[in-house]
Short mmCIF file of N, CA and C in Angstrom, two decimals:
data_model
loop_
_atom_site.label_atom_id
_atom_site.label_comp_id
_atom_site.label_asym_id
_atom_site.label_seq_id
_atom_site.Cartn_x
_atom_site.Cartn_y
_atom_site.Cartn_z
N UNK A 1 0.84 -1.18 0.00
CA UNK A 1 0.00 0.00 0.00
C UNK A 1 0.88 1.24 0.00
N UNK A 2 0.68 1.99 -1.24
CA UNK A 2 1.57 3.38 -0.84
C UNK A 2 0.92 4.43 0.26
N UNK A 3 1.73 5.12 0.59
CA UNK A 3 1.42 5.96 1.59
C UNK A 3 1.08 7.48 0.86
N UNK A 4 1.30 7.69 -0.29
CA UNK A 4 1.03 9.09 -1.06
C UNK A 4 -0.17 8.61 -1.36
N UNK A 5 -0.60 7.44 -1.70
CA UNK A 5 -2.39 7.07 -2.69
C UNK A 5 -2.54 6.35 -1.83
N UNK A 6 -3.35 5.80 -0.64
CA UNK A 6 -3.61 4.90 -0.11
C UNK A 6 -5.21 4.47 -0.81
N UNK A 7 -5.88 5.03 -1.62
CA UNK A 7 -6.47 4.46 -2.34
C UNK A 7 -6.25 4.20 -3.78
N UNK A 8 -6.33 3.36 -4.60
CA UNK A 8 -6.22 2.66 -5.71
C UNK A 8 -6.81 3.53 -6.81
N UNK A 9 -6.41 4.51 -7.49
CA UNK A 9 -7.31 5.12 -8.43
C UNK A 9 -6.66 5.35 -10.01
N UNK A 10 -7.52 5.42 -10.49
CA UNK A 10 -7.05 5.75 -11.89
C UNK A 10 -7.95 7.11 -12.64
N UNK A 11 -6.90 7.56 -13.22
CA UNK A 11 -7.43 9.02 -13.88
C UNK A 11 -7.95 8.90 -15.47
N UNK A 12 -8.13 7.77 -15.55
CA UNK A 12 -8.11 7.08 -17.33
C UNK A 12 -9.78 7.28 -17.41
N UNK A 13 -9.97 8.00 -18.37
CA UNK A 13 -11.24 8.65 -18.30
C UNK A 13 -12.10 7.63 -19.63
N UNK A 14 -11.85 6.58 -19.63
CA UNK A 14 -12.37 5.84 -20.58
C UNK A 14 -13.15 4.33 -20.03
N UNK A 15 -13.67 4.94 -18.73
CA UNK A 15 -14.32 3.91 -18.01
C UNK A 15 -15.50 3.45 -18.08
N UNK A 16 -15.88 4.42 -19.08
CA UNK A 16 -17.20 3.85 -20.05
C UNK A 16 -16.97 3.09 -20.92
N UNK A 17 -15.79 2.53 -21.30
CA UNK A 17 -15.59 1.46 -22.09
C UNK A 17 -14.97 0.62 -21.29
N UNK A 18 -14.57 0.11 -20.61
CA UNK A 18 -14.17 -1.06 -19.34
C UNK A 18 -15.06 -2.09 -19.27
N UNK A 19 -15.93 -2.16 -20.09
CA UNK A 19 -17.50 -3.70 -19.96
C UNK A 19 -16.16 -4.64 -20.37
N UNK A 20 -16.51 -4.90 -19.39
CA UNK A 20 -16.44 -6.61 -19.86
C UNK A 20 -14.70 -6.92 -19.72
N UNK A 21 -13.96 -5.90 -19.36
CA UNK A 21 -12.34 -6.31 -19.37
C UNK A 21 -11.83 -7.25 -18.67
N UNK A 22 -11.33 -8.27 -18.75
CA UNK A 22 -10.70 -9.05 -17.68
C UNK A 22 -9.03 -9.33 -17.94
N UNK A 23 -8.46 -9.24 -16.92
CA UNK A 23 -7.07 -9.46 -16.82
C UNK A 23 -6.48 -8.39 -17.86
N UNK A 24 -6.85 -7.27 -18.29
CA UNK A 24 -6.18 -6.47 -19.12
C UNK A 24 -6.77 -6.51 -20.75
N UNK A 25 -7.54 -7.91 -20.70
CA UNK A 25 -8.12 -7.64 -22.12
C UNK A 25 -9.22 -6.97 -22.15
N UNK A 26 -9.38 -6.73 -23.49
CA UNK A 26 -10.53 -5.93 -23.92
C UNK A 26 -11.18 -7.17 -24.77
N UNK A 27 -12.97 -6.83 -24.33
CA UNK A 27 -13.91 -7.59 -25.05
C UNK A 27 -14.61 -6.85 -25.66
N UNK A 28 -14.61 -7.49 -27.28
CA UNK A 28 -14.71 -6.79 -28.15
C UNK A 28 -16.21 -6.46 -27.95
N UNK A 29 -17.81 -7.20 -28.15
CA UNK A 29 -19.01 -7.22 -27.58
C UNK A 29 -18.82 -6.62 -26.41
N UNK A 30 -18.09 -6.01 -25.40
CA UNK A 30 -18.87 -4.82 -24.78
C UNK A 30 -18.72 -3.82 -25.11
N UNK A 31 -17.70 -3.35 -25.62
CA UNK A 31 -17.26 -2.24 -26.48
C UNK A 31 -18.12 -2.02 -27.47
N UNK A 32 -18.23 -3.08 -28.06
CA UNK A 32 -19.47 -2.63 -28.77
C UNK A 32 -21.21 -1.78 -28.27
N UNK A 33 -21.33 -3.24 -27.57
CA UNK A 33 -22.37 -2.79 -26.65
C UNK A 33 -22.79 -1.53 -26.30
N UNK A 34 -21.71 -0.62 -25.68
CA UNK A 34 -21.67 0.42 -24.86
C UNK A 34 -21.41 1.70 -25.83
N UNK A 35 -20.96 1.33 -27.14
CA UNK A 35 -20.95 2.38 -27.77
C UNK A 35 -22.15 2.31 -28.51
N UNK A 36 -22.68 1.40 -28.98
CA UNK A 36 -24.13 1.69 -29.24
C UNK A 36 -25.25 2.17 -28.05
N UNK A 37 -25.34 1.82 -27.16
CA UNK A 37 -26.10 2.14 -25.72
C UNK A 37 -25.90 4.26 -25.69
N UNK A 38 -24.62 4.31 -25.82
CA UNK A 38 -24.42 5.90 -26.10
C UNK A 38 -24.63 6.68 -27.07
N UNK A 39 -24.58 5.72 -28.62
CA UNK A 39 -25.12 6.46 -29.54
C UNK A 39 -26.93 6.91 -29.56
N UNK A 40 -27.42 5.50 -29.16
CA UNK A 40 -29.16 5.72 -28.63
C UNK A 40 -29.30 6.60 -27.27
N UNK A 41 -28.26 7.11 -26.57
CA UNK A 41 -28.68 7.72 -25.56
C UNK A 41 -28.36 9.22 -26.23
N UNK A 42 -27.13 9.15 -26.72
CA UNK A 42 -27.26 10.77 -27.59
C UNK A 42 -28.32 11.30 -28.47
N UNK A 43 -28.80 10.34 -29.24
CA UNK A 43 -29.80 10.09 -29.98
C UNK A 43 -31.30 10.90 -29.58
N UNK A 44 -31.52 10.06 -28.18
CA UNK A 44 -32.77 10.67 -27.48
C UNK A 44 -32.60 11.63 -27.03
N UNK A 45 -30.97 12.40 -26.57
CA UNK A 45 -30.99 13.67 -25.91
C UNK A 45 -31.10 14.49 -27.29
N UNK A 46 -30.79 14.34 -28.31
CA UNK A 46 -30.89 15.11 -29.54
C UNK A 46 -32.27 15.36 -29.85
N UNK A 47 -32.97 14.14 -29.30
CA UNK A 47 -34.94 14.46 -30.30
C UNK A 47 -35.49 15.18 -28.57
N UNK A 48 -34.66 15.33 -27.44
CA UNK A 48 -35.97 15.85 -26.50
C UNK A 48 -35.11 17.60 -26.54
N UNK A 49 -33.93 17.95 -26.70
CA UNK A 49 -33.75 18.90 -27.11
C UNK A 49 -34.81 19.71 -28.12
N UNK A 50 -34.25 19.26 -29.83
CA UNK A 50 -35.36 19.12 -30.51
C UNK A 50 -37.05 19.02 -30.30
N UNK A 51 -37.39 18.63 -29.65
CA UNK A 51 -39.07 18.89 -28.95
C UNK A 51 -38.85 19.98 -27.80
N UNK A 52 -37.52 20.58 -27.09
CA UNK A 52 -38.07 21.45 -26.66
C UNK A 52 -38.31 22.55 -26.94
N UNK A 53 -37.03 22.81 -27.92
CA UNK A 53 -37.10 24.32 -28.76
C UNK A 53 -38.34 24.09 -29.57
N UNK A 54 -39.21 23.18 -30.14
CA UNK A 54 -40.53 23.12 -30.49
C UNK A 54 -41.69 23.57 -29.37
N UNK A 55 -41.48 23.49 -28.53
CA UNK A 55 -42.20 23.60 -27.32
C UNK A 55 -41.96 25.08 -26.99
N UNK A 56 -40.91 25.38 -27.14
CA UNK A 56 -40.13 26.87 -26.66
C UNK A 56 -41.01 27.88 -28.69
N UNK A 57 -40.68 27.49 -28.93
CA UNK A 57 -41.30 27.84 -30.33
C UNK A 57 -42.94 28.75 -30.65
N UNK A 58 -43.52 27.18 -29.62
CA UNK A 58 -44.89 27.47 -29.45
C UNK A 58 -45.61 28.85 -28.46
N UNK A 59 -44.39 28.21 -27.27
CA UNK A 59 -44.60 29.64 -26.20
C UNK A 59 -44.82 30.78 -26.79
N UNK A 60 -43.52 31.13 -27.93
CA UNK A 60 -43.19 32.66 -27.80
C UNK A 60 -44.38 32.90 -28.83
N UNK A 61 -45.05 31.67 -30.17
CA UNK A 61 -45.71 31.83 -31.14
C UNK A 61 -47.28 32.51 -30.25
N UNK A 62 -47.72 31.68 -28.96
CA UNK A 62 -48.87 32.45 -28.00
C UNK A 62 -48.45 33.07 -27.13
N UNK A 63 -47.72 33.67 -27.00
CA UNK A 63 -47.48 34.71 -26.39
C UNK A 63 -47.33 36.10 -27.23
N UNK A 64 -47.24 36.11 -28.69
CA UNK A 64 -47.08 36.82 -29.57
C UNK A 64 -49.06 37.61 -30.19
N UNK A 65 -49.69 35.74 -30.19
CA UNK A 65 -50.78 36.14 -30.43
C UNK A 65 -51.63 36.80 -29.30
N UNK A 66 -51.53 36.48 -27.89
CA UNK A 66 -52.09 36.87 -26.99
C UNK A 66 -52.63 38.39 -27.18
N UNK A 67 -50.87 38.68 -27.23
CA UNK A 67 -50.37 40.42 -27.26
C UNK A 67 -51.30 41.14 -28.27
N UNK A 68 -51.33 40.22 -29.25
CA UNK A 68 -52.05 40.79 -31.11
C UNK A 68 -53.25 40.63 -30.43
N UNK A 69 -54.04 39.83 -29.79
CA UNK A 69 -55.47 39.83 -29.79
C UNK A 69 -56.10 40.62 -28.61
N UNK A 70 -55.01 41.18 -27.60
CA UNK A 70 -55.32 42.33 -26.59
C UNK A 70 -55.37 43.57 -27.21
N UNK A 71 -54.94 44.04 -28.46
CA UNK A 71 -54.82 44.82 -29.09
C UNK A 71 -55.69 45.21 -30.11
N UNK A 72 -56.40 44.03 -30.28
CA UNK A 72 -57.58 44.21 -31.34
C UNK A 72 -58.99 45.11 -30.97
N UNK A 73 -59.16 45.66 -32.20
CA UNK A 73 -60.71 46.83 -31.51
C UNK A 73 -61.95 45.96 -31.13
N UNK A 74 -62.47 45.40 -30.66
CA UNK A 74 -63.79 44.65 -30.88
C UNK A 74 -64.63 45.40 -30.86
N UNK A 75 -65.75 44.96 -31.89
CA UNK A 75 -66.92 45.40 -32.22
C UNK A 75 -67.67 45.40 -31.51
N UNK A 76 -68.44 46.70 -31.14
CA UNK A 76 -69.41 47.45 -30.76
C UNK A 76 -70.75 46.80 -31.02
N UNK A 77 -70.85 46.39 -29.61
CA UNK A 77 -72.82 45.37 -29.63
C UNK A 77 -74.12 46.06 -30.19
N UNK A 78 -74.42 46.25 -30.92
CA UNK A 78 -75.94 47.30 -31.21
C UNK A 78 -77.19 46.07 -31.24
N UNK A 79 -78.31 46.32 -30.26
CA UNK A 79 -79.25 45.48 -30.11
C UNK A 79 -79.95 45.54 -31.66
N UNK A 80 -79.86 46.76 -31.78
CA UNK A 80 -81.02 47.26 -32.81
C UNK A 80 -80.70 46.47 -34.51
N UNK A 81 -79.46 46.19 -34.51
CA UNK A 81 -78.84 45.69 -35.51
C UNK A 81 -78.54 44.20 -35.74
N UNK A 82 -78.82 43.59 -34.61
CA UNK A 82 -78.58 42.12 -34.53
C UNK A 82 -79.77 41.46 -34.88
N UNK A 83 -79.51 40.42 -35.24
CA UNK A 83 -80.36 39.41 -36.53
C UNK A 83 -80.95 38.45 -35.17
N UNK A 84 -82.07 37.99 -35.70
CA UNK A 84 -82.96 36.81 -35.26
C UNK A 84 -82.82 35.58 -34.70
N UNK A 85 -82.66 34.98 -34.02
CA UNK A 85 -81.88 33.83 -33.60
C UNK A 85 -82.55 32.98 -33.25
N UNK A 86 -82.98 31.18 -33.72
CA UNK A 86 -84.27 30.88 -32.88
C UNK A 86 -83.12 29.57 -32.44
N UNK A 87 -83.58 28.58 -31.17
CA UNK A 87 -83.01 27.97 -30.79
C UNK A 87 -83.74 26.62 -30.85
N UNK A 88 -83.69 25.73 -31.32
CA UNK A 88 -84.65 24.37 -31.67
C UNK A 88 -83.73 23.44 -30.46
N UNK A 89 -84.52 23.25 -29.74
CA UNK A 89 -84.74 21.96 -28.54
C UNK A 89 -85.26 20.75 -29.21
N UNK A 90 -84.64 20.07 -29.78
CA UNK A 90 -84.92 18.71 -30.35
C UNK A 90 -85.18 17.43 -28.70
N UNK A 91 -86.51 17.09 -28.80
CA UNK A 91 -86.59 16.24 -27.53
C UNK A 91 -86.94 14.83 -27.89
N UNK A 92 -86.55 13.84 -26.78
CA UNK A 92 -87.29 12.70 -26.97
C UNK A 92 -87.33 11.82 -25.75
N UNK A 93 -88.44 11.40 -24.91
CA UNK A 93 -88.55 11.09 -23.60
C UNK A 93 -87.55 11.58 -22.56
N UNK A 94 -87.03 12.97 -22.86
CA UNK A 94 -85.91 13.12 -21.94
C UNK A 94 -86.72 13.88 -20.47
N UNK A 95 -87.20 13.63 -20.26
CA UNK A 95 -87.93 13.75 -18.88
C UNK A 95 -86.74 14.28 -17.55
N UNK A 96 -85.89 13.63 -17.56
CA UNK A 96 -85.06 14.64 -16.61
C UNK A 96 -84.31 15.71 -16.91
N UNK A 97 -83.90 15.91 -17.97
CA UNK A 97 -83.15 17.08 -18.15
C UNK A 97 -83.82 18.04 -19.82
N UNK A 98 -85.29 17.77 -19.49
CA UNK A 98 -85.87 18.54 -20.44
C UNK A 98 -86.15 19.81 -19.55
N UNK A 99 -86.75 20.19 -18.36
CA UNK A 99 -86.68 21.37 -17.54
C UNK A 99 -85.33 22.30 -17.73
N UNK A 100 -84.35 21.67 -17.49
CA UNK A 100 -82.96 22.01 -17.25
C UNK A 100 -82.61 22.84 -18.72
N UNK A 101 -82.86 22.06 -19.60
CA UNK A 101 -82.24 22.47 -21.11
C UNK A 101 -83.43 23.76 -21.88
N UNK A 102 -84.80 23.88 -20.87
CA UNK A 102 -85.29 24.79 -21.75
C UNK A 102 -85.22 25.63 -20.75
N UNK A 103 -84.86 25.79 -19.31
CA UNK A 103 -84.59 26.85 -18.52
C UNK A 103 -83.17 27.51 -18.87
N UNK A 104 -82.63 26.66 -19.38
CA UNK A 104 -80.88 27.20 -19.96
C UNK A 104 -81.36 27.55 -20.98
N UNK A 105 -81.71 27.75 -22.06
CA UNK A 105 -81.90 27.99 -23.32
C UNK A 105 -82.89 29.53 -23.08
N UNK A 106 -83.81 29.87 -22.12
CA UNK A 106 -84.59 30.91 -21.73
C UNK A 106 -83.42 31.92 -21.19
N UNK A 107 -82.38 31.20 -20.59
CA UNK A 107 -81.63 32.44 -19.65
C UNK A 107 -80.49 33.20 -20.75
N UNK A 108 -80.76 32.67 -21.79
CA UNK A 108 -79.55 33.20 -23.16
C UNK A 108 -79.49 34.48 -22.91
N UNK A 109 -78.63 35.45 -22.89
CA UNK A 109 -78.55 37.26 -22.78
C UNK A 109 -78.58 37.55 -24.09
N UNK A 110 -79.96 37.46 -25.12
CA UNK A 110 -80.00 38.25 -26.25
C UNK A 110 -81.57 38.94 -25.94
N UNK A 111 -81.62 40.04 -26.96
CA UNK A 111 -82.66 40.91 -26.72
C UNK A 111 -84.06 40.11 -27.03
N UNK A 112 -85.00 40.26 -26.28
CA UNK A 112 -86.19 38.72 -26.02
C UNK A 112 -86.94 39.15 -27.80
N UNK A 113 -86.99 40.42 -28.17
CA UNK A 113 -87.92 40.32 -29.18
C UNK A 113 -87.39 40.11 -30.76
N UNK A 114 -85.78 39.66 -30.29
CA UNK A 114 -85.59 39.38 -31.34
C UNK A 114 -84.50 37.62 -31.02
N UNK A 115 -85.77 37.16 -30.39
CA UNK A 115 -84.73 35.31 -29.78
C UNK A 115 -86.17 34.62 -29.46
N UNK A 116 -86.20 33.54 -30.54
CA UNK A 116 -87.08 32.56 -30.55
C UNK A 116 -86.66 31.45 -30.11
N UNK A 117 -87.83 30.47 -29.40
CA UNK A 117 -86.95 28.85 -28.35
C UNK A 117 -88.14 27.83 -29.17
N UNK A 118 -87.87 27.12 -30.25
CA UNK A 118 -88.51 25.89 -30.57
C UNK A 118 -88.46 24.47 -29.67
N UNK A 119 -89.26 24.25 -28.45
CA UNK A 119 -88.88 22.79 -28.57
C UNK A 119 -89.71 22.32 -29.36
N UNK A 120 -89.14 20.73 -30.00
CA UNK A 120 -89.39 19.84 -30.35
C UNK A 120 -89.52 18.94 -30.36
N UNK A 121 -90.54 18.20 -29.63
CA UNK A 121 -91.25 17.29 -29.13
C UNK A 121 -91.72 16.02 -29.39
N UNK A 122 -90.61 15.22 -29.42
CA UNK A 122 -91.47 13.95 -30.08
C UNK A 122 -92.17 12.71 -28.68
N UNK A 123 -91.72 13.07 -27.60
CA UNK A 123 -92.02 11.83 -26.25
C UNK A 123 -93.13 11.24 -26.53
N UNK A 124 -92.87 10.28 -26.26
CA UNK A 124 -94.44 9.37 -26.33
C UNK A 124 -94.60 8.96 -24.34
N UNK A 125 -94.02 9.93 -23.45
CA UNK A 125 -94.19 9.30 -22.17
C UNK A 125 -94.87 10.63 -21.68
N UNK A 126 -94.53 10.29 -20.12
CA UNK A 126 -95.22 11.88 -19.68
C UNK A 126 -94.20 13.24 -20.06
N UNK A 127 -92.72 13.09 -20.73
CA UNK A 127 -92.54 14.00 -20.78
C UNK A 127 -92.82 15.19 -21.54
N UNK A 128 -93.77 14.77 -22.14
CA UNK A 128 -94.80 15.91 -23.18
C UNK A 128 -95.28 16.91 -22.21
N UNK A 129 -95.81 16.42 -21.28
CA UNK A 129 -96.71 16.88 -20.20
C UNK A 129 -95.66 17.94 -19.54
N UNK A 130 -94.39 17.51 -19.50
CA UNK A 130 -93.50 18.72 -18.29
C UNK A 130 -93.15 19.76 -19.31
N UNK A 131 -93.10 19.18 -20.73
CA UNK A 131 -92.29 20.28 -21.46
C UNK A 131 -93.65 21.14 -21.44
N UNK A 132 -94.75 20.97 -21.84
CA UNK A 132 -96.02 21.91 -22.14
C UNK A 132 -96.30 23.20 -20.80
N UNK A 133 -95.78 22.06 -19.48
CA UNK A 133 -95.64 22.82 -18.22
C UNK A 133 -94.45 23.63 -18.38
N UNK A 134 -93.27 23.41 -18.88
CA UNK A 134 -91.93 24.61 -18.77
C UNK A 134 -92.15 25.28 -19.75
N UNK A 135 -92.73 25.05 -20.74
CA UNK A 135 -93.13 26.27 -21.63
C UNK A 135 -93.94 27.40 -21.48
N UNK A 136 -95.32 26.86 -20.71
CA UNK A 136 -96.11 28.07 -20.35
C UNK A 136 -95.59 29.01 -19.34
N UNK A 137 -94.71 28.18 -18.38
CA UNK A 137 -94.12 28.96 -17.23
C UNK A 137 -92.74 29.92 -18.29
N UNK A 138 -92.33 29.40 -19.19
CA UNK A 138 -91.06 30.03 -19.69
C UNK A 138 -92.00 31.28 -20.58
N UNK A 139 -93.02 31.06 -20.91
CA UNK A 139 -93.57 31.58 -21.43
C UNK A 139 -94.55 33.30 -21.13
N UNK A 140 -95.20 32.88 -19.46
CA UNK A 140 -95.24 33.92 -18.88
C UNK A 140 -93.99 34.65 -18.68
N UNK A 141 -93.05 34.54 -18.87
CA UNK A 141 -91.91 35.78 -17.91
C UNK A 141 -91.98 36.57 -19.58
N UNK A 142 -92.12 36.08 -20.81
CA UNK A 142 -92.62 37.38 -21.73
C UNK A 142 -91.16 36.84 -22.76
N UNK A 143 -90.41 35.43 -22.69
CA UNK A 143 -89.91 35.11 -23.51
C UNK A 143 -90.45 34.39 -25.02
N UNK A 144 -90.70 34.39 -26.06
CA UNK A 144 -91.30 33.68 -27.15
C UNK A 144 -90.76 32.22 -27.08
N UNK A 145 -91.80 30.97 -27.54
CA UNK A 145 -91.48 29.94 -26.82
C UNK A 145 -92.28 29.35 -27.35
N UNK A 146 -91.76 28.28 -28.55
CA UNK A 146 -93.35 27.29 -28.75
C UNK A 146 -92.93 25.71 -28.40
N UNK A 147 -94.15 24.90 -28.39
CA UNK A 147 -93.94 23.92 -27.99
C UNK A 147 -94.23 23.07 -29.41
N UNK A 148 -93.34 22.26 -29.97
CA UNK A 148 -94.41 21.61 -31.34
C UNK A 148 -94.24 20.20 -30.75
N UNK A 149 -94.69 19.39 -31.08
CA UNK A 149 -95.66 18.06 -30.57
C UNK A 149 -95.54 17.14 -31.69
N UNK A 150 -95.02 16.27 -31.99
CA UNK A 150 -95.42 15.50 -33.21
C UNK A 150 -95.98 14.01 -32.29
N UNK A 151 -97.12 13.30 -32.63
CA UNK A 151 -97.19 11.77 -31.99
C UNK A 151 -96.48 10.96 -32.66
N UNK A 152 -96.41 10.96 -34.02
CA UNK A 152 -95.58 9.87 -35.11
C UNK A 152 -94.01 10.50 -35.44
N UNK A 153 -93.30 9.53 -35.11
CA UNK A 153 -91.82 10.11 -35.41
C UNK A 153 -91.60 9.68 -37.27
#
């Protein structure tokens, strides 16, 4: 044991190729091995690089549009000028969430005398009966609102 190194070391910086050495030889299959193992590991650091500056790409591409679309004038709402809009409720025995879908469809924020609500009615159960009931009720608060009914689909 020397007394300047009392541990055993080597400065040979090629210890990524050491697979497989015994007694001083070199085996040719790990050498191999290990230099392919590094070419596929460079490989993948090359494509996640590559996907990040794609990623980095995208950032600055919405962050560019953000800026452009905070900047844009938007158009000025005029009731008086906006077009007709009717909303067709296509139904069919939906009995639980026929209330729900024509009370959402009533609460729309457009001007009432120019926003029509068609349901359309085909149930053959009682839910004929609730829609005829959410209509008249949707109907008193002074929204337009018809109910159409067909028995034969």
């Amino acid at each position: 044991m020397d007394q300047k190194n009392p541990f055993k070391t080597s400065t040979k910086v090629t210890w990524m190729f050491d697979w497989g050495d015994k007694d001083g030889k070199e085996n040719y299959w790990s050498h191999l091995t290990a230099k392919i193992v590094l070419f596929i590991y460079g490989g993948c650091l090359v494509l996640v690089f590559i996907y990040s500056l794609l990623q980095l790409s995208l950032s600055i591409a919405y962050a560019r549009s953000k800026k452009r679309k905070s900047q844009e004038v938007k158009p000025v709402y005029n009731p008086e000028t906006a077009l007709t809009v009717t909303v067709q409720l296509p139904m069919y025995n939906e009995m639980y969430v026929a209330e729900r879908i024509i009370e959402a469809a009533a609460n729309f924020d457009y001007p009432r005398e120019k926003f029509d609500i068609q349901v359309l009615d085909d149930s053959t159960d009682e839910t004929k009966d609730l829609i005829a009931k959410k209509v008249a009720e949707v109907a008193a608060r002074g929204i337009r609102i018809e109910h159409i009914h067909r028995v034969d689909r």
